[in-house]
mmCIF file of C-alpha atoms in Angstrom:
data_model
loop_
_atom_site.group_PDB
_atom_site.id
_atom_site.type_symbol
_atom_site.label_atom_id
_atom_site.label_comp_id
_atom_site.label_asym_id
_atom_site.label_seq_id
_atom_site.Cartn_x
_atom_site.Cartn_y
_atom_site.Cartn_z
ATOM 1 C CA MET A 91 -4.707 -3.659 -28.552
ATOM 2 C CA SER A 92 -5.444 -6.469 -31.287
ATOM 3 C CA ALA A 93 -6.926 -9.587 -29.658
ATOM 4 C CA PRO A 94 -4.719 -12.149 -30.376
ATOM 5 C CA SER A 95 -5.908 -15.241 -33.034
ATOM 6 C CA MET A 96 -8.414 -17.714 -32.100
ATOM 7 C CA ASN A 97 -6.589 -19.587 -34.252
ATOM 8 C CA ARG A 98 -3.274 -20.816 -32.599
ATOM 9 C CA ARG A 99 -2.556 -21.070 -28.642
ATOM 10 C CA GLN A 100 -2.604 -17.196 -26.772
ATOM 11 C CA ARG A 101 1.777 -17.161 -25.624
ATOM 12 C CA VAL A 102 1.643 -16.541 -21.758
ATOM 13 C CA SER A 103 4.790 -15.463 -19.812
ATOM 14 C CA VAL A 104 4.650 -15.515 -16.399
ATOM 15 C CA LEU A 105 7.012 -13.967 -14.207
ATOM 16 C CA GLY A 106 7.374 -15.430 -11.031
ATOM 17 C CA SER A 107 6.204 -18.703 -12.468
ATOM 18 C CA THR A 108 7.360 -20.433 -8.873
ATOM 19 C CA GLY A 109 5.463 -18.703 -6.057
ATOM 20 C CA SER A 110 1.829 -19.407 -5.244
ATOM 21 C CA ILE A 111 0.090 -17.155 -8.578
ATOM 22 C CA GLY A 112 2.575 -18.683 -10.553
ATOM 23 C CA VAL A 113 2.179 -22.391 -9.972
ATOM 24 C CA ASN A 114 -1.382 -21.182 -9.734
ATOM 25 C CA THR A 115 -1.087 -20.024 -13.384
ATOM 26 C CA LEU A 116 0.508 -22.844 -14.691
ATOM 27 C CA ASP A 117 -2.232 -24.896 -13.527
ATOM 28 C CA VAL A 118 -5.086 -22.760 -15.025
ATOM 29 C CA LEU A 119 -2.931 -22.514 -18.474
ATOM 30 C CA ALA A 120 -2.443 -26.969 -18.534
ATOM 31 C CA ARG A 121 -6.379 -27.572 -17.853
ATOM 32 C CA HIS A 122 -6.762 -25.585 -21.171
ATOM 33 C CA PRO A 123 -3.653 -26.298 -23.677
ATOM 34 C CA GLU A 124 -5.700 -25.766 -26.472
ATOM 35 C CA ARG A 125 -5.928 -22.208 -25.669
ATOM 36 C CA TYR A 126 -2.754 -21.140 -23.629
ATOM 37 C CA GLU A 127 0.852 -22.219 -24.587
ATOM 38 C CA VAL A 128 3.734 -20.660 -22.041
ATOM 39 C CA PHE A 129 6.227 -18.670 -23.722
ATOM 40 C CA ALA A 130 8.433 -17.664 -20.832
ATOM 41 C CA LEU A 131 8.578 -18.104 -17.168
ATOM 42 C CA SER A 132 10.644 -16.558 -14.211
ATOM 43 C CA ALA A 133 11.553 -16.861 -11.249
ATOM 44 C CA MET A 134 14.355 -14.682 -8.194
ATOM 45 C CA SER A 135 16.707 -17.982 -7.107
ATOM 46 C CA ARG A 136 14.626 -21.439 -6.281
ATOM 47 C CA VAL A 137 16.324 -23.552 -9.799
ATOM 48 C CA ASP A 138 15.116 -27.017 -8.740
ATOM 49 C CA ALA A 139 11.094 -25.202 -9.014
ATOM 50 C CA LEU A 140 12.254 -23.568 -12.707
ATOM 51 C CA LEU A 141 13.768 -26.573 -13.780
ATOM 52 C CA ALA A 142 10.635 -29.058 -13.267
ATOM 53 C CA GLN A 143 8.295 -26.602 -14.647
ATOM 54 C CA CYS A 144 10.475 -25.846 -17.910
ATOM 55 C CA LEU A 145 10.665 -29.154 -18.168
ATOM 56 C CA GLN A 146 6.688 -29.705 -17.917
ATOM 57 C CA HIS A 147 5.778 -26.730 -20.064
ATOM 58 C CA ARG A 148 7.990 -26.637 -22.350
ATOM 59 C CA PRO A 149 8.993 -22.817 -22.595
ATOM 60 C CA ARG A 150 11.132 -21.174 -25.395
ATOM 61 C CA TYR A 151 12.265 -18.649 -22.488
ATOM 62 C CA ALA A 152 13.103 -19.211 -18.167
ATOM 63 C CA VAL A 153 14.654 -16.078 -16.715
ATOM 64 C CA LEU A 154 16.436 -15.790 -13.773
ATOM 65 C CA PRO A 155 18.601 -12.915 -12.837
ATOM 66 C CA ASP A 156 21.612 -14.205 -10.867
ATOM 67 C CA GLN A 157 24.510 -15.078 -13.992
ATOM 68 C CA ALA A 158 25.168 -18.166 -11.744
ATOM 69 C CA LEU A 159 21.991 -19.009 -10.955
ATOM 70 C CA ALA A 160 20.898 -19.243 -15.108
ATOM 71 C CA ALA A 161 24.877 -21.090 -16.285
ATOM 72 C CA GLU A 162 23.151 -23.486 -13.358
ATOM 73 C CA LEU A 163 19.590 -23.739 -14.542
ATOM 74 C CA ARG A 164 20.867 -24.300 -18.452
ATOM 75 C CA GLY A 165 23.217 -26.460 -17.481
ATOM 76 C CA LYS A 166 20.298 -28.558 -15.837
ATOM 77 C CA LEU A 167 18.619 -28.111 -18.804
ATOM 78 C CA ARG A 168 21.282 -29.333 -21.205
ATOM 79 C CA GLU A 169 21.292 -32.408 -19.444
ATOM 80 C CA GLN A 170 16.915 -33.575 -19.793
ATOM 81 C CA GLY A 171 17.634 -32.969 -23.824
ATOM 82 C CA ALA A 172 15.768 -28.958 -22.814
ATOM 83 C CA ARG A 173 15.512 -26.751 -25.885
ATOM 84 C CA THR A 174 14.474 -23.974 -23.362
ATOM 85 C CA GLU A 175 16.622 -20.485 -23.581
ATOM 86 C CA VAL A 176 17.787 -19.266 -20.489
ATOM 87 C CA LEU A 177 18.249 -15.527 -20.217
ATOM 88 C CA ASP A 178 19.468 -12.966 -17.709
ATOM 89 C CA GLY A 179 20.844 -9.634 -16.187
ATOM 90 C CA PRO A 180 18.498 -6.826 -15.427
ATOM 91 C CA ASP A 181 16.213 -6.800 -19.309
ATOM 92 C CA ALA A 182 15.583 -9.919 -19.423
ATOM 93 C CA LEU A 183 12.149 -9.439 -17.556
ATOM 94 C CA SER A 184 11.526 -7.210 -19.330
ATOM 95 C CA GLU A 185 12.347 -8.499 -23.111
ATOM 96 C CA ILE A 186 10.153 -11.625 -22.217
ATOM 97 C CA ALA A 187 7.134 -9.364 -21.154
ATOM 98 C CA ALA A 188 7.437 -6.978 -24.320
ATOM 99 C CA HIS A 189 7.911 -10.255 -26.701
ATOM 100 C CA PRO A 190 6.523 -9.523 -29.550
ATOM 101 C CA GLU A 191 4.598 -13.007 -29.814
ATOM 102 C CA VAL A 192 3.610 -12.737 -26.571
ATOM 103 C CA ASP A 193 0.204 -12.394 -26.103
ATOM 104 C CA ALA A 194 -0.996 -12.292 -22.659
ATOM 105 C CA VAL A 195 1.745 -11.583 -19.062
ATOM 106 C CA MET A 196 1.475 -12.790 -15.891
ATOM 107 C CA ALA A 197 3.196 -9.971 -13.501
ATOM 108 C CA ALA A 198 4.039 -12.291 -10.391
ATOM 109 C CA ILE A 199 7.032 -11.320 -8.756
ATOM 110 C CA VAL A 200 6.629 -9.588 -5.157
ATOM 111 C CA GLY A 201 7.696 -6.147 -5.022
ATOM 112 C CA ALA A 202 8.404 -3.052 -6.630
ATOM 113 C CA ALA A 203 10.487 -5.343 -9.193
ATOM 114 C CA GLY A 204 7.873 -5.559 -10.855
ATOM 115 C CA LEU A 205 7.803 -2.377 -11.689
ATOM 116 C CA ALA A 206 10.017 -2.936 -15.342
ATOM 117 C CA PRO A 207 8.762 -5.604 -16.226
ATOM 118 C CA CYS A 208 5.082 -4.439 -15.708
ATOM 119 C CA LEU A 209 5.950 -0.788 -18.307
ATOM 120 C CA ALA A 210 7.669 -3.077 -20.034
ATOM 121 C CA ALA A 211 4.456 -5.091 -20.937
ATOM 122 C CA ALA A 212 1.647 -2.378 -20.838
ATOM 123 C CA ARG A 213 4.233 0.197 -23.285
ATOM 124 C CA ALA A 214 3.935 -3.318 -25.873
ATOM 125 C CA GLY A 215 0.366 -3.666 -25.489
ATOM 126 C CA LYS A 216 -0.056 -6.706 -24.032
ATOM 127 C CA ARG A 217 -2.870 -8.604 -22.214
ATOM 128 C CA LEU A 218 -1.736 -7.317 -18.734
ATOM 129 C CA LEU A 219 -2.092 -9.453 -16.024
ATOM 130 C CA LEU A 220 -1.751 -7.545 -12.916
ATOM 131 C CA ALA A 221 -0.937 -9.646 -9.147
ATOM 132 C CA ASN A 222 2.104 -7.705 -8.915
ATOM 133 C CA LYS A 223 -0.108 -4.092 -6.827
ATOM 134 C CA GLU A 224 3.588 -3.059 -6.121
ATOM 135 C CA ALA A 225 3.902 -2.116 -9.418
ATOM 136 C CA ILE A 226 1.283 -0.271 -9.536
ATOM 137 C CA VAL A 227 1.420 1.547 -5.188
ATOM 138 C CA VAL A 228 5.256 2.270 -7.523
ATOM 139 C CA GLY A 229 4.510 3.521 -10.662
ATOM 140 C CA GLY A 230 1.019 5.033 -10.070
ATOM 141 C CA ALA A 231 0.249 7.761 -12.845
ATOM 142 C CA LEU A 232 3.110 6.742 -14.899
ATOM 143 C CA PHE A 233 2.055 2.879 -14.900
ATOM 144 C CA MET A 234 -1.237 4.173 -16.087
ATOM 145 C CA GLN A 235 -0.135 6.587 -18.720
ATOM 146 C CA ALA A 236 1.733 3.952 -19.661
ATOM 147 C CA VAL A 237 -1.485 1.431 -20.147
ATOM 148 C CA GLU A 238 -2.904 3.965 -22.341
ATOM 149 C CA GLN A 239 -0.550 4.823 -24.140
ATOM 150 C CA GLY A 240 0.619 1.238 -25.100
ATOM 151 C CA GLY A 241 -2.944 0.360 -25.832
ATOM 152 C CA ALA A 242 -2.788 -2.565 -23.254
ATOM 153 C CA THR A 243 -5.237 -4.276 -21.923
ATOM 154 C CA LEU A 244 -5.245 -4.846 -18.221
ATOM 155 C CA LEU A 245 -6.951 -7.432 -16.170
ATOM 156 C CA PRO A 246 -6.522 -7.031 -12.023
ATOM 157 C CA ILE A 247 -5.691 -9.956 -10.263
ATOM 158 C CA ASP A 248 -5.627 -9.809 -6.426
ATOM 159 C CA SER A 249 -9.259 -11.123 -5.872
ATOM 160 C CA GLU A 250 -10.115 -8.505 -4.525
ATOM 161 C CA HIS A 251 -9.731 -5.928 -8.241
ATOM 162 C CA SER A 252 -10.850 -8.894 -9.821
ATOM 163 C CA ALA A 253 -14.247 -8.323 -8.303
ATOM 164 C CA ILE A 254 -14.804 -5.310 -8.888
ATOM 165 C CA PHE A 255 -14.124 -5.172 -11.897
ATOM 166 C CA GLN A 256 -16.666 -8.223 -12.757
ATOM 167 C CA CYS A 257 -19.060 -6.445 -10.906
ATOM 168 C CA LEU A 258 -18.439 -3.772 -13.750
ATOM 169 C CA PRO A 259 -19.714 -3.620 -17.548
ATOM 170 C CA GLU A 260 -17.195 -4.130 -19.684
ATOM 171 C CA ASP A 261 -17.085 -0.513 -20.916
ATOM 172 C CA ARG A 262 -15.142 2.183 -18.759
ATOM 173 C CA LYS A 263 -15.986 4.678 -19.759
ATOM 174 C CA THR A 264 -19.374 4.113 -17.953
ATOM 175 C CA TRP A 265 -17.969 2.943 -14.628
ATOM 176 C CA HIS A 266 -18.480 6.745 -13.193
ATOM 177 C CA GLN A 267 -21.838 7.018 -14.021
ATOM 178 C CA ARG A 268 -22.432 3.884 -11.648
ATOM 179 C CA ILE A 269 -20.070 4.288 -8.724
ATOM 180 C CA ASP A 270 -20.391 5.511 -5.285
ATOM 181 C CA HIS A 271 -18.396 3.663 -3.891
ATOM 182 C CA ILE A 272 -16.419 0.325 -3.589
ATOM 183 C CA VAL A 273 -15.682 -1.418 -0.860
ATOM 184 C CA LEU A 274 -13.144 -4.346 0.026
ATOM 185 C CA THR A 275 -13.113 -6.474 1.584
ATOM 186 C CA ALA A 276 -10.165 -8.004 3.980
ATOM 187 C CA SER A 277 -10.357 -11.862 6.117
ATOM 188 C CA GLY A 278 -8.668 -9.827 9.104
ATOM 189 C CA GLY A 279 -5.149 -12.643 8.695
ATOM 190 C CA PRO A 280 -4.402 -14.973 11.913
ATOM 191 C CA PHE A 281 -4.723 -11.700 14.040
ATOM 192 C CA ARG A 282 -8.005 -10.699 14.359
ATOM 193 C CA THR A 283 -9.363 -11.035 17.079
ATOM 194 C CA ARG A 284 -5.787 -10.941 18.752
ATOM 195 C CA GLU A 285 -4.939 -8.240 21.732
ATOM 196 C CA PRO A 286 -3.246 -5.518 20.491
ATOM 197 C CA GLY A 287 -0.673 -5.613 23.254
ATOM 198 C CA THR A 288 0.402 -8.830 22.544
ATOM 199 C CA LEU A 289 1.233 -8.147 19.346
ATOM 200 C CA ALA A 290 4.693 -7.708 20.024
ATOM 201 C CA GLU A 291 5.516 -11.059 20.659
ATOM 202 C CA VAL A 292 4.808 -12.339 17.460
ATOM 203 C CA THR A 293 6.701 -14.682 14.915
ATOM 204 C CA PRO A 294 7.364 -15.275 11.491
ATOM 205 C CA GLU A 295 5.600 -18.681 11.437
ATOM 206 C CA GLN A 296 2.601 -17.480 13.446
ATOM 207 C CA ALA A 297 2.280 -13.995 10.664
ATOM 208 C CA CYS A 298 2.786 -16.644 8.192
ATOM 209 C CA ALA A 299 -0.312 -18.979 8.868
ATOM 210 C CA HIS A 300 -3.594 -17.297 7.451
ATOM 211 C CA PRO A 301 -6.055 -18.597 7.889
ATOM 212 C CA ASN A 302 -7.926 -18.632 4.265
ATOM 213 C CA TRP A 303 -5.332 -18.270 1.615
ATOM 214 C CA VAL A 304 -2.081 -19.803 1.127
ATOM 215 C CA MET A 305 0.353 -17.399 0.319
ATOM 216 C CA GLY A 306 3.929 -16.341 0.284
ATOM 217 C CA ARG A 307 6.051 -15.584 3.401
ATOM 218 C CA LYS A 308 6.055 -11.280 2.336
ATOM 219 C CA ILE A 309 1.818 -11.392 0.940
ATOM 220 C CA SER A 310 1.317 -13.450 4.522
ATOM 221 C CA VAL A 311 3.215 -10.684 6.655
ATOM 222 C CA ASP A 312 1.307 -8.028 4.413
ATOM 223 C CA SER A 313 -2.015 -10.135 5.444
ATOM 224 C CA ALA A 314 -1.157 -10.052 9.085
ATOM 225 C CA THR A 315 -0.828 -6.069 9.303
ATOM 226 C CA MET A 316 -3.272 -5.148 6.336
ATOM 227 C CA MET A 317 -1.133 -3.640 4.869
ATOM 228 C CA ASN A 318 -1.500 -5.803 2.218
ATOM 229 C CA LYS A 319 -5.261 -4.083 2.003
ATOM 230 C CA ALA A 320 -3.441 -1.031 1.865
ATOM 231 C CA LEU A 321 -1.206 -1.667 -1.012
ATOM 232 C CA GLU A 322 -4.763 -2.669 -2.389
ATOM 233 C CA VAL A 323 -6.112 0.971 -1.767
ATOM 234 C CA ILE A 324 -4.788 2.486 -3.463
ATOM 235 C CA GLU A 325 -3.893 0.238 -6.151
ATOM 236 C CA ALA A 326 -7.228 0.872 -6.736
ATOM 237 C CA ARG A 327 -7.611 4.666 -6.302
ATOM 238 C CA TRP A 328 -5.735 4.263 -10.058
ATOM 239 C CA LEU A 329 -7.435 0.909 -11.401
ATOM 240 C CA PHE A 330 -10.694 2.143 -11.404
ATOM 241 C CA ASN A 331 -10.006 6.169 -11.155
ATOM 242 C CA LEU A 332 -11.441 6.373 -7.791
ATOM 243 C CA THR A 333 -10.748 9.118 -5.166
ATOM 244 C CA PRO A 334 -9.082 7.592 -1.631
ATOM 245 C CA GLU A 335 -12.874 8.630 -0.503
ATOM 246 C CA GLN A 336 -14.542 6.446 -3.041
ATOM 247 C CA ILE A 337 -12.529 3.400 -1.219
ATOM 248 C CA LYS A 338 -13.963 1.735 1.673
ATOM 249 C CA VAL A 339 -12.595 -2.013 3.407
ATOM 250 C CA ILE A 340 -14.272 -4.094 6.344
ATOM 251 C CA ILE A 341 -13.663 -7.189 7.937
ATOM 252 C CA HIS A 342 -15.253 -10.508 6.161
ATOM 253 C CA PRO A 343 -13.125 -13.404 7.795
ATOM 254 C CA GLN A 344 -15.119 -15.887 5.824
ATOM 255 C CA SER A 345 -13.212 -14.261 2.443
ATOM 256 C CA ILE A 346 -16.537 -15.560 0.482
ATOM 257 C CA ILE A 347 -17.300 -11.938 -0.821
ATOM 258 C CA HIS A 348 -14.343 -11.227 -2.274
ATOM 259 C CA SER A 349 -15.466 -7.413 -3.066
ATOM 260 C CA MET A 350 -18.505 -5.469 -3.669
ATOM 261 C CA VAL A 351 -19.268 -2.522 -5.435
ATOM 262 C CA VAL A 352 -22.285 0.039 -4.008
ATOM 263 C CA CYS A 353 -23.778 2.157 -7.684
ATOM 264 C CA ARG A 354 -25.380 5.265 -7.030
ATOM 265 C CA ASP A 355 -28.960 4.095 -6.325
ATOM 266 C CA ASN A 356 -27.463 1.780 -3.440
ATOM 267 C CA SER A 357 -27.117 -1.179 -4.674
ATOM 268 C CA VAL A 358 -24.516 -3.224 -3.159
ATOM 269 C CA LEU A 359 -22.686 -5.458 -6.860
ATOM 270 C CA ALA A 360 -20.882 -8.394 -4.587
ATOM 271 C CA GLN A 361 -18.388 -11.137 -6.174
ATOM 272 C CA LEU A 362 -18.480 -14.266 -4.549
ATOM 273 C CA GLY A 363 -16.731 -17.543 -4.609
ATOM 274 C CA THR A 364 -14.308 -20.351 -2.408
ATOM 275 C CA PRO A 365 -11.025 -18.355 -1.837
ATOM 276 C CA ASP A 366 -8.982 -19.974 -4.443
ATOM 277 C CA MET A 367 -6.413 -17.844 -6.956
ATOM 278 C CA ARG A 368 -7.580 -19.557 -10.037
ATOM 279 C CA VAL A 369 -10.718 -17.893 -10.141
ATOM 280 C CA PRO A 370 -9.260 -14.595 -10.767
ATOM 281 C CA ILE A 371 -6.618 -15.530 -13.265
ATOM 282 C CA ALA A 372 -9.081 -18.220 -15.036
ATOM 283 C CA TYR A 373 -10.805 -14.886 -16.087
ATOM 284 C CA GLY A 374 -7.903 -12.474 -16.427
ATOM 285 C CA LEU A 375 -7.015 -15.506 -19.136
ATOM 286 C CA ALA A 376 -9.948 -16.078 -21.323
ATOM 287 C CA PHE A 377 -11.355 -12.191 -20.578
ATOM 288 C CA PRO A 378 -14.612 -11.380 -21.921
ATOM 289 C CA GLU A 379 -15.278 -15.358 -22.130
ATOM 290 C CA ARG A 380 -14.527 -17.503 -19.481
ATOM 291 C CA VAL A 381 -13.850 -20.641 -18.810
ATOM 292 C CA GLU A 382 -12.740 -23.792 -15.797
ATOM 293 C CA SER A 383 -10.551 -22.680 -13.597
ATOM 294 C CA GLY A 384 -9.817 -25.520 -11.568
ATOM 295 C CA ALA A 385 -11.587 -24.205 -8.195
ATOM 296 C CA SER A 386 -14.420 -25.686 -6.343
ATOM 297 C CA ARG A 387 -17.951 -24.207 -6.359
ATOM 298 C CA LEU A 388 -19.329 -22.577 -3.665
ATOM 299 C CA ASP A 389 -21.994 -24.403 -1.859
ATOM 300 C CA LEU A 390 -24.378 -21.741 0.080
ATOM 301 C CA LEU A 391 -25.953 -23.766 1.638
ATOM 302 C CA SER A 392 -23.467 -25.835 3.301
ATOM 303 C CA THR A 393 -21.578 -22.060 3.666
ATOM 304 C CA PRO A 394 -21.011 -21.431 7.223
ATOM 305 C CA GLY A 395 -23.434 -17.743 8.275
ATOM 306 C CA LEU A 396 -21.450 -14.333 6.473
ATOM 307 C CA SER A 397 -20.177 -11.761 9.156
ATOM 308 C CA PHE A 398 -18.725 -7.905 8.268
ATOM 309 C CA GLU A 399 -16.456 -6.151 11.417
ATOM 310 C CA GLU A 400 -15.575 -3.219 10.658
ATOM 311 C CA ALA A 401 -11.399 -2.960 10.088
ATOM 312 C CA ASP A 402 -9.593 -2.345 14.333
ATOM 313 C CA ALA A 403 -7.519 0.502 14.254
ATOM 314 C CA ARG A 404 -5.547 -0.274 16.930
ATOM 315 C CA ARG A 405 -5.206 -3.673 15.718
ATOM 316 C CA PHE A 406 -4.166 -2.611 11.610
ATOM 317 C CA PRO A 407 -3.622 0.866 11.885
ATOM 318 C CA GLY A 408 -1.142 -0.334 8.807
ATOM 319 C CA LEU A 409 -4.049 0.050 6.909
ATOM 320 C CA HIS A 410 -5.009 3.273 7.249
ATOM 321 C CA LEU A 411 -0.973 5.049 6.117
ATOM 322 C CA SER A 412 -3.210 4.071 2.707
ATOM 323 C CA TRP A 413 -5.001 6.802 2.808
ATOM 324 C CA ALA A 414 -2.418 8.855 4.436
ATOM 325 C CA ALA A 415 -0.198 8.354 1.139
ATOM 326 C CA LEU A 416 -2.474 8.622 -1.149
ATOM 327 C CA ARG A 417 -3.300 12.772 0.497
ATOM 328 C CA ALA A 418 0.437 13.638 0.267
ATOM 329 C CA ARG A 419 2.990 14.699 -2.410
ATOM 330 C CA GLU A 420 2.838 12.110 -5.810
ATOM 331 C CA GLY A 421 5.102 9.681 -4.307
ATOM 332 C CA SER A 422 3.848 8.781 -1.324
ATOM 333 C CA THR A 423 2.753 6.073 -2.870
ATOM 334 C CA ALA A 424 6.156 4.636 -3.326
ATOM 335 C CA VAL A 425 8.036 5.582 -0.121
ATOM 336 C CA LEU A 426 5.646 3.697 1.976
ATOM 337 C CA ASN A 427 5.832 0.722 -0.631
ATOM 338 C CA ALA A 428 9.577 0.784 -0.372
ATOM 339 C CA ALA A 429 9.307 1.263 3.739
ATOM 340 C CA ASN A 430 7.215 -1.992 3.859
ATOM 341 C CA GLU A 431 9.696 -3.846 1.922
ATOM 342 C CA GLU A 432 12.374 -3.743 3.786
ATOM 343 C CA ALA A 433 10.479 -3.481 7.227
ATOM 344 C CA VAL A 434 8.880 -7.158 6.633
ATOM 345 C CA ALA A 435 11.979 -8.509 5.090
ATOM 346 C CA ALA A 436 14.026 -6.970 7.918
ATOM 347 C CA PHE A 437 10.894 -9.237 10.876
ATOM 348 C CA LEU A 438 10.817 -12.664 8.467
ATOM 349 C CA ASP A 439 14.782 -12.345 9.210
ATOM 350 C CA GLY A 440 14.474 -12.028 13.151
ATOM 351 C CA GLY A 441 15.584 -8.349 13.007
ATOM 352 C CA LEU A 442 12.153 -6.770 13.979
ATOM 353 C CA ARG A 443 9.097 -6.945 15.953
ATOM 354 C CA PHE A 444 6.065 -7.094 14.311
ATOM 355 C CA ASP A 445 4.748 -3.675 15.304
ATOM 356 C CA HIS A 446 7.777 -1.929 14.917
ATOM 357 C CA ILE A 447 6.738 -3.140 11.411
ATOM 358 C CA HIS A 448 4.028 0.006 11.245
ATOM 359 C CA ARG A 449 5.948 2.324 13.240
ATOM 360 C CA VAL A 450 8.945 2.100 10.548
ATOM 361 C CA ASN A 451 6.166 2.613 7.548
ATOM 362 C CA ALA A 452 4.754 6.190 9.340
ATOM 363 C CA GLU A 453 8.412 6.942 10.115
ATOM 364 C CA ALA A 454 9.005 6.659 6.295
ATOM 365 C CA LEU A 455 6.515 8.317 5.446
ATOM 366 C CA ALA A 456 5.828 11.396 7.536
ATOM 367 C CA GLN A 457 10.345 11.788 6.548
ATOM 368 C CA LEU A 458 10.936 11.364 3.258
ATOM 369 C CA LEU A 459 9.424 13.432 0.917
ATOM 370 C CA PRO A 460 9.757 13.064 -3.039
ATOM 371 C CA ALA A 461 11.549 15.181 -5.027
ATOM 372 C CA ALA A 462 8.995 16.356 -8.123
ATOM 373 C CA ASP A 463 10.674 14.950 -10.358
ATOM 374 C CA GLU A 464 11.174 11.133 -8.890
ATOM 375 C CA CYS A 465 8.012 9.993 -10.075
ATOM 376 C CA ALA A 466 8.171 11.496 -14.285
ATOM 377 C CA SER A 467 10.252 8.536 -14.845
ATOM 378 C CA VAL A 468 10.828 4.783 -14.108
ATOM 379 C CA ALA A 469 14.253 6.027 -13.577
ATOM 380 C CA GLY A 470 13.249 8.588 -10.722
ATOM 381 C CA LEU A 471 10.533 6.653 -9.285
ATOM 382 C CA LEU A 472 13.394 3.467 -8.447
ATOM 383 C CA ALA A 473 15.925 6.269 -7.119
ATOM 384 C CA LEU A 474 13.212 7.443 -5.450
ATOM 385 C CA ASP A 475 12.432 3.759 -4.140
ATOM 386 C CA ALA A 476 15.948 3.514 -3.806
ATOM 387 C CA ARG A 477 16.187 6.031 -1.162
ATOM 388 C CA ALA A 478 12.635 4.689 0.743
ATOM 389 C CA ARG A 479 14.853 1.990 1.659
ATOM 390 C CA ARG A 480 17.795 3.525 2.463
ATOM 391 C CA HIS A 481 16.148 5.799 5.141
ATOM 392 C CA ALA A 482 13.932 2.320 6.468
ATOM 393 C CA GLN A 483 16.955 0.879 6.949
ATOM 394 C CA GLY A 484 18.133 3.561 8.782
ATOM 395 C CA LEU A 485 14.994 4.396 10.631
ATOM 396 C CA ILE A 486 14.924 -0.412 11.553
ATOM 397 C CA LYS A 487 18.880 -0.027 12.802
ATOM 398 C CA ALA A 488 17.299 2.608 15.183
ATOM 399 C CA LEU A 489 15.405 0.338 16.153
ATOM 400 C CA ARG A 490 17.889 -2.748 17.577
ATOM 401 C CA ALA A 491 19.977 -0.372 19.093
ATOM 402 C CA SER A 492 16.591 0.759 21.521
#
């Protein structure tokens, strides 16, 4: 990817702009109007929130997948005299991700729905800021191949993967000469000390009450089950070209150390900071430079003692499904992700017990075997995703009836 001219502002498309990552991205962009301009925004359904963002940031394009919602936004923008053009339809996200005038794409859509636009941005050689871990979890080798062939600059935005990236040299060719293994840290979520036998009683409100981070409901539930960390293990395998055995996870309740690299000489490199997503977002936007993020500075003198715990397999059984999926047939990580999305949605709708999320995920992973040709194309992966979702829905229905 050729670097954008420093004589003009970088144009940024924000996919999933009304979610927490999208909102934080727009906050960072607004702090540096001399460096960045918002080219396009997208949302799933929050018309009024997207309208407010369009009026503030004046993007050229706004995208909603539903035609009726897009027409509603179009009318409201017209009433305000705004010039933002509203797009809709299945190809609109890929269009604003791969647009020839775009320099950087913040991929903050939650779930497998982000795969196609992420691939489009990668193939178009964009600076791709990856907050949508599911795209790489589902896409795997196909995704990384698109990055390489398109000449894209792939920058992780998850705080853990950004921390690993920041601890490594810019020359990726030397990574494997230095790394023994990496350690992803996890806060443990709201149920870190809760008795596992009581987890059947957990409500969506309790699961979404994360002690350290402000996140969307789906990601908050994933953090409570530690499936978020399981997906991060899979993401790390592809981002850093590691074996499953080179990826470790420990509980770090304070969320100050965001992750660590253990070098071959046993030196440990760690990235520390306050738990604020604007730090990795600003790092990704400005890389290899650094710009002000808006996050508060870490005060080590007032920081409580840092502690570490083993990830309890009884309390967080879902975490260990990541290594099982990585060692299984290619495409198994896509199955795990699809099953989890369906199980979490059912839990948030009140149709599945919290502790049954893991049961759905484990049974789907064990029972559904991907076909060899399903991982060779986007169409095949999306078909596998749909097949896994149907299977998970059947498991959920059976659990409801039991």
